[in-house]
Amino acid sequence: MEDTLTYEEIKKDIDNLKQEKTSQLALVWSRFKRNKLALIGGIIVLIMVLIAIFAPVLAPHDPYRTAPLRRLEAPSFEHPLGTDAMGRDMLSRLIYGARVELSIGILIILFEGTIGITLGLLAGYFGGWVDSVIMRLVDILRSFPVIILAMAIAGVLGQGVYNVVIALGIVGWTTFARMVRSKILSIKESDYVEAARSIGESTPSIIIRYILPNAVSTAIIMVCIMMPTALIASATLSFLGLGVQPPIASWGSIISAGRDYLLQAPWISTTAGLFIMFTVLGFNFIGDGLRDAFDPTADRS
Amino acid sequence: MNKKFLLNRFGRTLLTLVGVSIIAFMILHLAPGDPARIMLGQFATEENIEIFREQHHLNEPLPVQYGAWITGVMQGNFGYSIRYNRPVHELIWTRMWPTLTLTVSALVLAVILGFTLGILAAIKRNSWLDYITTIQAMFWISIPAFWLGILFLYFFGLRLRWFPIGGMAGLASLVLPVFALGLREEAWFARPMRSEMLEVLNQAYIRSARARGIKERVIITKHALRNALIPLVTMIALRLPWIIGGSVVIEVVFAWGGMGSLLVNSVLARDFPVVQAILLLISFAVVMANLFADLLYSVIDPRIRLED
C-alpha cells in the first residue's frame, strides 16, 4: 500500500470503476437482447401491461353489467369468449382482470421489496447480531409454505385486495432479503467500496452512493423472479375465496366461479387460466434471460 | 462431521422451531379485535364469549397464553376445534394419511420425471430433447396448481371419464391429483439436475476416465450419476414446502379429504385451533426435513464441511 495517492486520484479511480460498471450494464443488455425467449417474454408482458392500462378502451362490454337472459353463452361474434353465469361478457372481464391481477402483483412486489431490501441491506452491511437476528427470522418464515401462511394471515385479516397484498408481503419478503444480503456481501468486498471507505466516507453515504446503485441489477432480476410467485399466489388466494372477492374481476376468482359450470361453460375457467399462464410465462422468460445475461458463467447453449 | 457443526445445526433448528411455533400461535392475535369474538362470530352472547375466554386463557397476558398452548401441544393436546367440537388432534390424525399419500406420490413422480429429463438433457446437451426439457419446465412453473387441477378434472374426468372427478375412492381417484401436483413439480427438479450433471461431466475425473478409454455409458452410470445425485437430497428438502402448499390447493379442487382441505375450511370458518395446529405440524415437518437433508448431505459427501 502506498500512501502517496491524493484524495482526487482516489476519487477518479472510483469514478473509473463506476464507469466500468455502466459498460458492463451495456454488455448485459446486449446479451439479454440476443436471448429469444427473453424477448418473447418481454413482448407478452408488454401486451399484458397495455391491456391493463387500456382496459376501458379495449373491453367490448361493461365487465360488471349482468344479463340474466344471456348467461353461460358460448363464444360468439358479440361475446368472443362467451358469457359467465350472470351473463357478463367474459372477454371484458378478463381484460379488466389484467388490471386487477397486475396491480396486485406490483403492490405485492413493492411491499415485500421494501421490507426485504431494507432488512437484506441491514443484514448484509452490518453483519454481526443484526445479521443473525434477521436471518433467523428468514429461516423461520421460510419454514412455512408460502401459500399456507399467506392463507392463514389473509383468513385472519379478512378478504380484500389489500389484505392479499399484506398477507403475501409478510410471507414473501425473505427471498428479497436473502438475495440483497448476498449481493451486499459481495459488493462490500469490492474495490470501489473499499476505496470509498479509505477516504473516510460515512456509512450511510457509502450505502446510498455505491451499494444501492450496484444492487439495482439484483433488484431488477428479483422483480421478474418474484412476479410469477406473487401472481400465482394471489390468484390462488382469490381462488380459495380468501382474496379478491366477486364481483371484482380477478382471474383467480373467475376460475373459481367457472368451476361450477365446467361442463356447460368450460371457457370460463380455461380462458382465465390461460391469461394467468401467459402472464407468468412472460415474467419467467424475462427473469431467465436476465439471470443468464447478468451471469454469463451460468451454462446455457 | 465435527461436533461443533452438529451442535450449531441443532441449535439453529431448535431456535427455528420455537420461532415457528410463536408465529403459528400469533396468527390468532394478528387480527384487529377480540379473538374470542372473531372465532365465535358476531351473534355470540357476552356470556358465551366470557366462558370461551376463560377456557382458552384469553384473559391472560400473551406469553402465558403461548406457554399454556405450547405445553398442551407438547403433550399432544392441540385444543378443541370450534367447528367440529372435537379434539384437534383427532381431526388431524384422520386427515393426515390422505395428505401424506398425495404429497409423497406426487414427490416420487416429480423426482423420477425431473431426474430422468434433467440427466438426459445434460447428456444430450443442445439437442431437441434439451430444449424441450427447458421449455416444458418453463411452462409447468408458469401454471397455477389449481388451474392445472381443474383442467385435468375437466378433460380426464368430465370429458373422457377416465378417472373419478373427486373424492377418495381407491387408486383411480389418486391419479389426477397426483399428476396435477407432480407434473408441475417435475420442472423444479429437471433444470437443477441438468446443470448439476453438466457440472459433474466437466470435472477432471470424468475427463480422465474418458482419456482412459472407458465407455461413455459406464462413465455416466458409474461415475457421473453418483455425484450428480447428491444435491437431489437438498433439492427435495427445498421443494417440500411448495409441494405441501400445492397439495392444499389440489385437495380443494379434487375434494380430497386431507389436511389441506381441512385447513382451507378451517381458515374460512375461523376455526383457529385447527389452523394453528396444522401450521405448526407442517412447518415442523419442513424444518425437520431440512435438518435431515443437511445431515445426510454431509454424511454422503465427505468433501462437504457445512459451515454456519
Coordinates of C-alpha atoms in Angstrom, one line a residue:
Chain A
M1 CA 0.0 0.0 0.0
E2 CA 1.4 3.3 -1.0
D3 CA 0.2 6.4 0.8
T4 CA 1.2 8.8 -2.0
L5 CA -2.3 8.8 -3.6
T6 CA -4.1 12.0 -3.2
Y7 CA -7.8 12.3 -2.4
E8 CA -8.5 13.4 -6.0
E9 CA -6.7 10.5 -7.5
I10 CA -8.7 8.0 -5.5
K11 CA -11.9 9.8 -6.4
K12 CA -11.0 9.4 -10.0
D13 CA -10.3 5.7 -9.5
I14 CA -13.8 5.3 -8.0
D15 CA -15.3 7.1 -11.0
N16 CA -13.4 4.9 -13.4
L17 CA -14.6 1.8 -11.6
K18 CA -18.2 3.1 -11.8
Q19 CA -17.6 3.8 -15.5
E20 CA -16.7 0.2 -15.9
K21 CA -19.9 -0.8 -14.3
T22 CA -22.1 1.1 -16.9
S23 CA -20.3 -0.6 -19.8
Q24 CA -20.9 -3.8 -18.0
L25 CA -24.6 -3.0 -18.0
A26 CA -24.4 -2.4 -21.7
L27 CA -22.9 -5.8 -22.1
V28 CA -25.7 -7.3 -20.1
W29 CA -28.3 -5.6 -22.3
S30 CA -26.7 -6.9 -25.5
R31 CA -26.7 -10.4 -24.1
F32 CA -30.3 -10.1 -23.0
K33 CA -31.4 -8.9 -26.4
R34 CA -29.9 -11.9 -28.1
N35 CA -32.0 -14.2 -25.9
K36 CA -35.1 -15.0 -28.0
L37 CA -37.1 -16.4 -25.1
A38 CA -36.5 -13.3 -23.0
L39 CA -37.6 -11.2 -26.0
I40 CA -40.8 -13.2 -26.3
G41 CA -41.4 -12.8 -22.6
G42 CA -40.9 -9.1 -22.8
I43 CA -43.5 -8.8 -25.6
I44 CA -46.0 -10.9 -23.6
V45 CA -45.6 -8.8 -20.5
L46 CA -45.7 -5.6 -22.6
I47 CA -49.0 -6.7 -24.2
M48 CA -50.5 -7.6 -20.7
V49 CA -49.4 -4.2 -19.3
L50 CA -51.0 -2.4 -22.3
I51 CA -54.2 -4.5 -21.9
A52 CA -54.3 -3.5 -18.2
I53 CA -53.7 0.2 -18.9
F54 CA -56.2 0.5 -21.8
A55 CA -58.8 -1.9 -20.4
P56 CA -61.7 0.6 -20.7
V57 CA -60.9 1.2 -24.4
L58 CA -60.3 -2.5 -25.3
A59 CA -63.1 -4.2 -23.4
P60 CA -66.1 -4.6 -25.8
H61 CA -68.6 -4.6 -22.9
D62 CA -69.0 -3.4 -19.4
P63 CA -67.4 -6.2 -17.3
Y64 CA -69.9 -5.7 -14.5
R65 CA -73.1 -5.5 -16.4
T66 CA -75.2 -8.6 -15.8
A67 CA -77.7 -10.0 -18.4
P68 CA -79.7 -12.8 -16.8
L69 CA -81.1 -14.0 -20.1
R70 CA -77.8 -14.4 -21.7
R71 CA -76.0 -16.5 -19.1
L72 CA -73.4 -19.1 -20.0
E73 CA -73.5 -18.3 -23.7
A74 CA -70.9 -20.0 -25.9
P75 CA -68.3 -17.8 -27.6
S76 CA -69.9 -15.8 -30.4
F77 CA -69.2 -12.7 -32.5
E78 CA -70.8 -10.5 -29.9
H79 CA -69.1 -12.3 -26.9
P80 CA -65.8 -13.6 -28.3
L81 CA -65.1 -15.6 -25.1
G82 CA -68.7 -16.3 -24.2
T83 CA -70.5 -15.1 -21.1
D84 CA -70.4 -16.2 -17.4
A85 CA -73.1 -17.4 -15.1
M86 CA -74.5 -13.9 -14.7
G87 CA -74.4 -13.1 -18.4
R88 CA -71.4 -10.9 -18.1
D89 CA -69.0 -10.7 -21.1
M90 CA -66.0 -12.9 -20.4
L91 CA -63.5 -11.1 -22.6
S92 CA -64.2 -7.8 -20.9
R93 CA -63.9 -9.4 -17.5
L94 CA -60.6 -11.0 -18.4
I95 CA -59.3 -7.7 -19.8
Y96 CA -60.2 -5.9 -16.6
G97 CA -58.8 -8.9 -14.7
A98 CA -55.4 -8.0 -16.1
R99 CA -55.7 -4.6 -14.4
V100 CA -56.6 -6.2 -11.0
E101 CA -54.1 -9.0 -11.2
L102 CA -51.1 -6.9 -12.4
S103 CA -51.8 -4.1 -9.8
I104 CA -52.0 -6.7 -7.0
G105 CA -48.7 -8.2 -8.3
I106 CA -47.0 -4.8 -8.4
L107 CA -48.3 -3.9 -4.9
I108 CA -47.0 -7.2 -3.5
I109 CA -43.6 -6.7 -5.0
L110 CA -43.4 -3.1 -3.7
F111 CA -44.5 -4.2 -0.2
E112 CA -42.3 -7.3 0.1
G113 CA -39.5 -5.5 -1.8
T114 CA -39.5 -2.6 0.7
I115 CA -39.3 -4.9 3.7
G116 CA -36.9 -7.4 2.0
I117 CA -34.5 -4.9 0.6
T118 CA -34.3 -2.9 3.8
L119 CA -33.7 -5.9 6.0
G120 CA -31.3 -7.5 3.5
L121 CA -29.3 -4.3 3.3
L122 CA -29.1 -4.1 7.1
A123 CA -28.2 -7.7 7.5
G124 CA -25.5 -7.6 4.8
Y125 CA -24.0 -4.3 5.7
F126 CA -23.9 -4.5 9.4
G127 CA -23.4 -8.3 9.8
G128 CA -23.0 -9.5 13.4
W129 CA -26.1 -9.8 15.6
V130 CA -28.2 -7.7 13.2
D131 CA -27.5 -10.2 10.5
S132 CA -28.2 -13.2 12.8
V133 CA -31.5 -11.9 14.0
I134 CA -32.7 -11.1 10.5
M135 CA -31.5 -14.3 9.0
R136 CA -33.1 -16.4 11.8
L137 CA -36.4 -14.6 11.1
V138 CA -35.9 -15.5 7.4
D139 CA -35.3 -19.2 8.4
I140 CA -38.4 -19.2 10.5
L141 CA -40.7 -17.7 7.8
R142 CA -39.3 -19.9 5.1
S143 CA -40.3 -23.0 7.2
F144 CA -43.9 -22.3 6.2
P145 CA -45.2 -23.0 2.7
V146 CA -45.9 -19.5 1.2
I147 CA -49.5 -20.2 0.3
I148 CA -50.3 -21.8 3.6
L149 CA -49.1 -19.0 5.8
A150 CA -50.5 -16.4 3.5
M151 CA -53.8 -18.2 3.6
A152 CA -53.9 -18.2 7.4
I153 CA -53.0 -14.5 7.5
A154 CA -55.4 -13.5 4.8
G155 CA -58.1 -15.6 6.7
V156 CA -57.5 -13.6 9.9
L157 CA -57.3 -10.2 8.2
G158 CA -60.4 -10.9 6.0
Q159 CA -60.9 -10.8 2.3
G160 CA -60.0 -8.0 0.0
V161 CA -57.2 -6.7 -2.3
Y162 CA -55.1 -5.0 0.4
N163 CA -55.2 -8.0 2.7
V164 CA -53.9 -10.2 -0.1
V165 CA -51.0 -7.8 -0.5
I166 CA -50.3 -7.6 3.2
A167 CA -50.5 -11.4 3.6
L168 CA -48.2 -12.2 0.7
G169 CA -45.9 -9.4 1.5
I170 CA -45.4 -10.6 5.1
V171 CA -44.6 -14.1 3.8
G172 CA -42.6 -13.2 0.7
W173 CA -40.0 -10.7 1.6
T174 CA -37.5 -13.3 2.7
T175 CA -36.4 -14.1 -0.9
F176 CA -35.6 -10.4 -1.5
A177 CA -33.7 -10.1 1.8
R178 CA -31.6 -13.1 1.1
M179 CA -30.7 -12.1 -2.4
V180 CA -29.9 -8.5 -1.4
R181 CA -27.9 -9.6 1.5
S182 CA -25.6 -11.9 -0.5
K183 CA -25.3 -9.2 -3.1
I184 CA -24.3 -6.6 -0.5
L185 CA -21.7 -9.0 1.0
S186 CA -20.0 -9.2 -2.4
I187 CA -20.2 -5.5 -3.1
K188 CA -18.8 -4.8 0.4
E189 CA -15.7 -6.6 -0.5
S190 CA -15.3 -4.7 -3.8
D191 CA -12.6 -2.3 -4.7
Y192 CA -14.7 0.8 -5.0
V193 CA -16.4 0.4 -1.7
E194 CA -13.1 -0.2 0.0
A195 CA -11.7 2.9 -1.7
A196 CA -14.6 5.0 -0.6
R197 CA -14.2 3.8 2.9
S198 CA -10.5 4.6 2.8
I199 CA -11.1 8.2 2.0
G200 CA -13.4 8.4 5.0
E201 CA -16.9 8.4 3.5
S202 CA -19.6 7.8 6.1
T203 CA -21.6 4.6 6.2
P204 CA -24.9 6.0 5.0
S205 CA -23.2 7.8 2.2
I206 CA -21.5 4.5 1.1
I207 CA -24.7 2.7 1.2
I208 CA -26.6 5.3 -0.8
R209 CA -23.9 6.2 -3.3
Y210 CA -22.2 2.9 -4.0
I211 CA -24.0 -0.1 -2.6
L212 CA -27.6 0.7 -3.6
P213 CA -26.9 1.6 -7.3
N214 CA -25.0 -1.6 -7.6
A215 CA -27.7 -3.7 -6.1
V216 CA -30.1 -2.3 -8.7
S217 CA -29.3 -5.1 -11.2
T218 CA -30.2 -7.7 -8.5
A219 CA -33.4 -5.8 -7.7
I220 CA -34.5 -5.9 -11.4
I221 CA -33.9 -9.6 -11.6
M222 CA -35.7 -10.0 -8.3
V223 CA -38.8 -8.3 -9.5
C224 CA -39.0 -10.6 -12.5
I225 CA -38.3 -13.7 -10.4
M226 CA -40.8 -12.7 -7.7
M227 CA -43.6 -11.6 -10.0
P228 CA -44.6 -15.2 -11.0
T229 CA -44.9 -16.2 -7.4
A230 CA -46.8 -13.1 -6.5
L231 CA -49.3 -13.5 -9.4
I232 CA -49.8 -17.3 -8.8
A233 CA -50.1 -16.9 -5.1
S234 CA -52.6 -14.0 -5.2
A235 CA -54.7 -15.8 -7.8
T236 CA -54.6 -18.9 -5.6
L237 CA -55.9 -16.9 -2.6
S238 CA -58.7 -15.5 -4.8
F239 CA -59.5 -19.0 -6.0
L240 CA -59.7 -20.3 -2.4
G241 CA -62.1 -17.4 -1.6
L242 CA -59.6 -15.7 0.6
G243 CA -58.5 -12.9 -1.8
V244 CA -60.2 -10.7 -4.2
Q245 CA -64.0 -11.2 -4.0
P246 CA -66.6 -11.2 -6.7
P247 CA -67.9 -9.1 -8.4
I248 CA -64.3 -7.7 -8.9
A249 CA -63.0 -9.3 -12.0
S250 CA -59.8 -11.2 -10.9
W251 CA -58.5 -14.2 -12.9
G252 CA -58.4 -16.3 -9.8
S253 CA -62.0 -15.7 -8.8
I254 CA -63.2 -16.1 -12.4
I255 CA -61.6 -19.6 -12.5
S256 CA -63.2 -20.4 -9.2
A257 CA -66.6 -19.3 -10.4
G258 CA -66.3 -21.2 -13.6
R259 CA -65.6 -24.4 -11.7
D260 CA -69.3 -24.9 -11.1
Y261 CA -70.1 -24.7 -14.9
L262 CA -67.2 -26.8 -16.3
L263 CA -69.4 -28.9 -18.5
Q264 CA -71.8 -26.2 -19.7
A265 CA -69.3 -23.4 -20.0
P266 CA -65.7 -24.7 -19.9
W267 CA -64.5 -21.5 -21.5
I268 CA -64.8 -19.5 -18.2
S269 CA -62.2 -21.4 -16.2
T270 CA -59.9 -22.3 -19.1
T271 CA -59.5 -18.8 -20.7
A272 CA -58.9 -17.2 -17.3
G273 CA -56.2 -19.7 -16.6
L274 CA -54.6 -19.1 -20.0
F275 CA -54.3 -15.4 -19.1
I276 CA -52.5 -16.2 -15.8
M277 CA -50.3 -18.8 -17.5
F278 CA -49.1 -16.4 -20.3
T279 CA -48.5 -13.5 -18.0
V280 CA -46.5 -15.7 -15.6
L281 CA -44.7 -17.3 -18.5
G282 CA -43.7 -13.9 -19.8
F283 CA -42.2 -12.9 -16.5
N284 CA -40.4 -16.3 -16.2
F285 CA -38.9 -15.9 -19.7
I286 CA -37.6 -12.4 -18.8
G287 CA -36.3 -13.5 -15.4
D288 CA -34.5 -16.4 -17.0
G289 CA -33.0 -14.2 -19.7
L290 CA -31.9 -11.6 -17.2
R291 CA -30.3 -14.2 -15.0
D292 CA -28.3 -15.5 -17.9
A293 CA -27.4 -12.0 -19.1
F294 CA -26.1 -11.0 -15.7
D295 CA -24.3 -14.3 -15.0
P296 CA -22.7 -15.4 -18.3
T297 CA -20.9 -18.2 -16.5
A298 CA -24.2 -19.9 -15.9
D299 CA -24.3 -22.6 -18.5
R300 CA -26.7 -22.1 -21.4
S301 CA -26.4 -23.1 -25.1
Chain B
M1 CA -18.9 -34.4 10.9
N2 CA -17.5 -32.4 13.7
K3 CA -19.2 -31.8 17.0
K4 CA -19.3 -28.0 16.6
F5 CA -21.2 -28.2 13.3
L6 CA -23.7 -30.6 14.8
L7 CA -24.3 -28.5 17.9
N8 CA -24.6 -25.4 15.8
R9 CA -27.1 -27.0 13.4
F10 CA -29.2 -28.5 16.2
G11 CA -29.2 -25.2 18.0
R12 CA -30.4 -23.4 14.9
T13 CA -33.1 -26.0 14.3
L14 CA -34.4 -25.6 17.9
L15 CA -34.5 -21.8 17.5
T16 CA -36.4 -22.1 14.3
L17 CA -38.9 -24.5 15.8
V18 CA -39.5 -22.0 18.7
G19 CA -39.9 -19.2 16.2
V20 CA -42.3 -21.2 14.0
S21 CA -44.5 -22.1 17.0
I22 CA -44.7 -18.5 18.0
I23 CA -45.8 -17.5 14.5
A24 CA -48.4 -20.3 14.4
F25 CA -49.6 -19.1 17.8
M26 CA -49.7 -15.5 16.9
I27 CA -51.8 -16.0 13.8
L28 CA -54.9 -15.7 16.0
H29 CA -53.8 -12.4 17.5
L30 CA -52.9 -10.8 14.3
A31 CA -56.5 -9.7 13.6
P32 CA -57.7 -6.4 15.0
G33 CA -60.3 -7.1 17.6
D34 CA -61.1 -9.7 20.2
P35 CA -60.1 -13.3 19.1
A36 CA -63.0 -14.8 21.1
R37 CA -65.5 -12.7 19.1
I38 CA -63.7 -13.4 15.8
M39 CA -64.0 -17.2 16.4
L40 CA -67.5 -17.3 17.9
G41 CA -68.9 -14.9 15.4
Q42 CA -70.8 -11.6 15.9
F43 CA -74.0 -13.3 17.2
A44 CA -72.4 -14.9 20.2
T45 CA -73.7 -13.7 23.6
E46 CA -71.4 -11.8 26.0
E47 CA -71.7 -14.7 28.4
N48 CA -70.6 -17.3 26.0
I49 CA -67.7 -15.2 24.9
E50 CA -66.6 -14.8 28.5
I51 CA -66.8 -18.6 29.1
F52 CA -64.8 -19.1 25.9
R53 CA -62.2 -16.6 27.0
E54 CA -61.8 -18.4 30.3
Q55 CA -61.5 -21.8 28.6
H56 CA -58.8 -20.6 26.2
H57 CA -56.8 -18.5 28.7
L58 CA -57.6 -15.4 26.5
N59 CA -57.7 -13.1 29.6
E60 CA -54.1 -13.9 30.4
P61 CA -51.2 -12.0 29.0
L62 CA -49.8 -13.3 25.7
P63 CA -46.7 -15.1 27.0
V64 CA -48.8 -17.0 29.4
Q65 CA -51.3 -17.9 26.7
Y66 CA -48.4 -19.1 24.5
G67 CA -47.0 -21.1 27.4
A68 CA -50.3 -22.9 28.0
W69 CA -50.7 -23.6 24.3
I70 CA -47.2 -24.9 23.7
T71 CA -47.3 -27.1 26.9
G72 CA -50.5 -28.7 25.6
V73 CA -49.0 -29.2 22.2
M74 CA -46.0 -31.0 23.6
Q75 CA -48.4 -33.3 25.4
G76 CA -50.2 -34.0 22.1
N77 CA -53.1 -31.7 23.1
F78 CA -53.9 -29.2 20.3
G79 CA -57.1 -28.0 21.9
Y80 CA -60.7 -28.3 20.5
S81 CA -62.0 -27.5 17.1
I82 CA -64.7 -24.9 17.4
R83 CA -66.5 -26.0 14.3
Y84 CA -66.4 -29.8 14.9
N85 CA -66.4 -29.6 18.7
R86 CA -63.8 -32.4 18.7
P87 CA -60.2 -32.6 19.8
V88 CA -58.0 -31.1 17.0
H89 CA -55.5 -34.0 17.1
E90 CA -58.3 -36.5 16.3
L91 CA -59.3 -34.4 13.3
I92 CA -55.8 -34.1 12.0
W93 CA -54.9 -37.7 12.6
T94 CA -57.6 -38.9 10.2
R95 CA -56.7 -36.3 7.6
M96 CA -53.0 -36.8 7.7
W97 CA -52.8 -40.1 5.8
P98 CA -54.6 -38.9 2.6
T99 CA -52.3 -35.8 2.5
L100 CA -49.2 -38.0 3.0
T101 CA -50.3 -40.3 0.3
L102 CA -50.9 -37.5 -2.1
T103 CA -47.7 -35.5 -1.4
V104 CA -45.4 -38.5 -1.3
S105 CA -46.8 -39.9 -4.6
A106 CA -46.5 -36.6 -6.3
L107 CA -43.0 -36.1 -5.0
V108 CA -41.9 -39.5 -6.2
L109 CA -43.4 -38.8 -9.7
A110 CA -41.7 -35.3 -9.8
V111 CA -38.3 -36.7 -8.7
I112 CA -38.3 -39.6 -11.2
L113 CA -39.5 -37.5 -14.1
G114 CA -37.4 -34.5 -13.3
F115 CA -34.3 -36.5 -12.6
T116 CA -34.6 -38.5 -15.8
L117 CA -35.3 -35.5 -18.0
G118 CA -32.5 -33.5 -16.4
I119 CA -29.9 -36.2 -16.8
L120 CA -30.9 -36.9 -20.4
A121 CA -30.9 -33.2 -21.2
A122 CA -27.4 -32.9 -19.8
I123 CA -26.1 -35.9 -21.7
K124 CA -27.7 -34.8 -25.0
R125 CA -26.8 -31.2 -24.5
N126 CA -28.1 -28.7 -27.1
S127 CA -30.3 -31.4 -28.7
W128 CA -34.0 -31.0 -29.2
L129 CA -34.5 -33.1 -26.1
D130 CA -32.5 -30.5 -24.1
Y131 CA -34.6 -27.6 -25.5
I132 CA -37.9 -29.3 -24.9
T133 CA -36.9 -30.1 -21.3
T134 CA -36.1 -26.4 -20.7
I135 CA -39.2 -25.1 -22.4
Q136 CA -41.6 -27.6 -20.8
A137 CA -40.2 -26.8 -17.4
M138 CA -40.9 -23.1 -18.0
F139 CA -44.5 -23.9 -18.9
W140 CA -45.0 -26.0 -15.8
I141 CA -43.7 -23.4 -13.4
S142 CA -46.0 -20.8 -15.0
I143 CA -49.2 -22.8 -14.5
P144 CA -51.1 -22.3 -11.2
A145 CA -51.7 -25.7 -9.5
F146 CA -55.4 -25.1 -9.0
W147 CA -55.9 -24.4 -12.7
L148 CA -54.0 -27.4 -13.8
G149 CA -56.2 -29.5 -11.4
I150 CA -59.3 -28.0 -12.9
L151 CA -58.1 -28.7 -16.5
F152 CA -57.3 -32.3 -15.6
L153 CA -60.7 -32.6 -13.9
Y154 CA -62.4 -31.3 -17.0
F155 CA -60.6 -33.3 -19.6
F156 CA -59.8 -36.6 -18.0
G157 CA -62.7 -36.6 -15.5
L158 CA -65.7 -34.9 -17.1
R159 CA -65.0 -35.3 -20.8
L160 CA -63.1 -38.5 -21.2
R161 CA -64.3 -40.0 -17.9
W162 CA -61.1 -41.9 -17.4
F163 CA -60.8 -41.1 -13.7
P164 CA -63.2 -40.0 -10.9
I165 CA -63.5 -36.3 -10.6
G166 CA -63.1 -36.2 -6.9
G167 CA -63.2 -37.9 -3.5
M168 CA -61.1 -40.7 -2.3
A169 CA -62.4 -43.9 -3.8
G170 CA -59.4 -46.2 -4.4
L171 CA -56.3 -45.8 -6.6
A172 CA -58.1 -44.4 -9.6
S173 CA -59.1 -41.2 -7.7
L174 CA -55.4 -40.7 -6.7
V175 CA -54.2 -40.4 -10.4
L176 CA -55.5 -36.9 -11.3
P177 CA -54.4 -35.2 -8.1
V178 CA -51.0 -36.8 -8.1
F179 CA -50.3 -35.8 -11.7
A180 CA -51.7 -32.3 -11.3
L181 CA -49.3 -31.9 -8.3
G182 CA -46.3 -33.9 -9.5
L183 CA -46.0 -32.8 -13.1
R184 CA -45.6 -29.2 -12.1
E185 CA -43.0 -30.0 -9.6
E186 CA -41.0 -32.1 -12.1
A187 CA -39.8 -28.8 -13.6
W188 CA -38.1 -27.8 -10.4
F189 CA -36.0 -30.9 -10.4
A190 CA -35.3 -31.2 -14.2
R191 CA -33.4 -27.9 -14.5
P192 CA -31.2 -28.1 -11.5
M193 CA -30.5 -31.7 -12.2
R194 CA -29.4 -30.8 -15.7
S195 CA -26.9 -28.2 -14.6
E196 CA -25.7 -30.4 -11.8
M197 CA -25.0 -33.2 -14.3
L198 CA -23.3 -30.8 -16.7
E199 CA -21.0 -29.6 -13.9
V200 CA -20.1 -33.2 -12.9
L201 CA -19.4 -34.1 -16.6
N202 CA -16.9 -31.3 -16.8
Q203 CA -14.9 -32.5 -13.8
A204 CA -11.4 -33.6 -14.2
Y205 CA -12.0 -37.2 -13.2
I206 CA -14.6 -37.6 -15.9
R207 CA -12.2 -36.3 -18.5
S208 CA -9.5 -38.6 -17.3
A209 CA -11.9 -41.5 -17.3
R210 CA -12.7 -40.6 -21.0
A211 CA -9.0 -40.4 -21.7
R212 CA -8.5 -43.8 -20.3
G213 CA -11.0 -45.1 -22.9
I214 CA -13.8 -46.0 -20.6
K215 CA -17.1 -46.4 -22.3
E216 CA -19.3 -43.3 -22.1
R217 CA -22.1 -45.4 -20.8
V218 CA -20.0 -46.6 -17.9
I219 CA -18.7 -43.1 -17.2
I220 CA -22.3 -41.8 -16.9
T221 CA -23.8 -44.6 -14.8
K222 CA -20.8 -45.4 -12.7
H223 CA -19.0 -42.1 -12.2
A224 CA -21.2 -39.1 -13.1
L225 CA -24.6 -40.1 -11.9
R226 CA -23.5 -40.9 -8.4
N227 CA -22.1 -37.4 -7.8
A228 CA -25.0 -35.7 -9.6
L229 CA -27.4 -37.5 -7.3
I230 CA -26.0 -35.9 -4.1
P231 CA -27.7 -32.5 -4.4
L232 CA -31.0 -34.2 -5.0
V233 CA -31.4 -34.6 -1.2
T234 CA -31.2 -30.8 -0.8
M235 CA -33.5 -30.2 -3.8
I236 CA -36.2 -32.3 -2.3
A237 CA -36.0 -30.6 1.1
L238 CA -36.2 -27.2 -0.6
R239 CA -39.2 -28.1 -2.7
L240 CA -41.1 -29.8 0.2
P241 CA -42.9 -26.7 1.4
W242 CA -44.0 -25.9 -2.2
I243 CA -45.3 -29.4 -2.7
I244 CA -47.2 -29.2 0.6
G245 CA -48.6 -25.8 -0.4
G246 CA -49.6 -27.2 -3.8
S247 CA -51.3 -30.2 -2.2
V248 CA -53.6 -27.8 -0.2
V249 CA -55.0 -26.3 -3.4
I250 CA -55.2 -29.7 -5.2
E251 CA -57.1 -31.2 -2.3
V252 CA -59.6 -28.4 -2.6
V253 CA -60.0 -28.9 -6.4
F254 CA -60.4 -32.7 -6.1
A255 CA -62.4 -32.8 -2.9
W256 CA -59.6 -34.8 -1.4
G257 CA -60.3 -35.2 2.3
G258 CA -56.8 -34.4 3.6
M259 CA -55.2 -31.8 5.9
G260 CA -55.2 -29.2 3.1
S261 CA -58.9 -29.1 2.6
L262 CA -59.3 -29.2 6.4
L263 CA -57.0 -26.2 6.6
V264 CA -58.9 -24.2 4.0
N265 CA -62.2 -24.9 5.6
S266 CA -60.9 -24.1 9.0
V267 CA -59.4 -20.7 7.8
L268 CA -62.7 -19.8 6.1
A269 CA -64.7 -20.8 9.3
R270 CA -62.2 -19.1 11.6
D271 CA -61.6 -22.3 13.4
F272 CA -58.2 -21.2 14.7
P273 CA -57.2 -24.1 17.0
V274 CA -57.2 -26.3 13.8
V275 CA -55.3 -23.6 11.8
Q276 CA -52.7 -23.2 14.4
A277 CA -52.2 -26.9 14.8
I278 CA -51.8 -27.5 11.0
L279 CA -49.5 -24.6 10.6
L280 CA -47.3 -25.9 13.4
L281 CA -47.2 -29.5 12.1
I282 CA -46.5 -28.6 8.5
S283 CA -43.7 -26.2 9.4
F284 CA -42.3 -28.7 11.9
A285 CA -42.1 -31.2 9.0
V286 CA -40.3 -28.7 6.8
V287 CA -37.8 -27.8 9.5
M288 CA -37.0 -31.4 10.2
A289 CA -36.7 -32.3 6.5
N290 CA -34.2 -29.5 6.2
L291 CA -32.2 -30.7 9.1
F292 CA -32.3 -34.3 7.8
A293 CA -31.2 -33.2 4.4
D294 CA -28.3 -31.2 5.8
L295 CA -27.1 -34.0 7.9
L296 CA -27.5 -36.6 5.2
Y297 CA -25.7 -34.3 2.8
S298 CA -22.6 -34.0 4.9
V299 CA -22.6 -37.8 5.5
I300 CA -22.8 -38.9 1.9
D301 CA -20.4 -36.3 0.6
P302 CA -17.4 -36.2 2.9
R303 CA -16.0 -33.3 0.9
I304 CA -18.6 -31.0 2.3
R305 CA -17.9 -29.3 5.5
L306 CA -21.0 -27.3 6.3
E307 CA -20.2 -24.0 8.0
D308 CA -22.6 -21.9 9.9

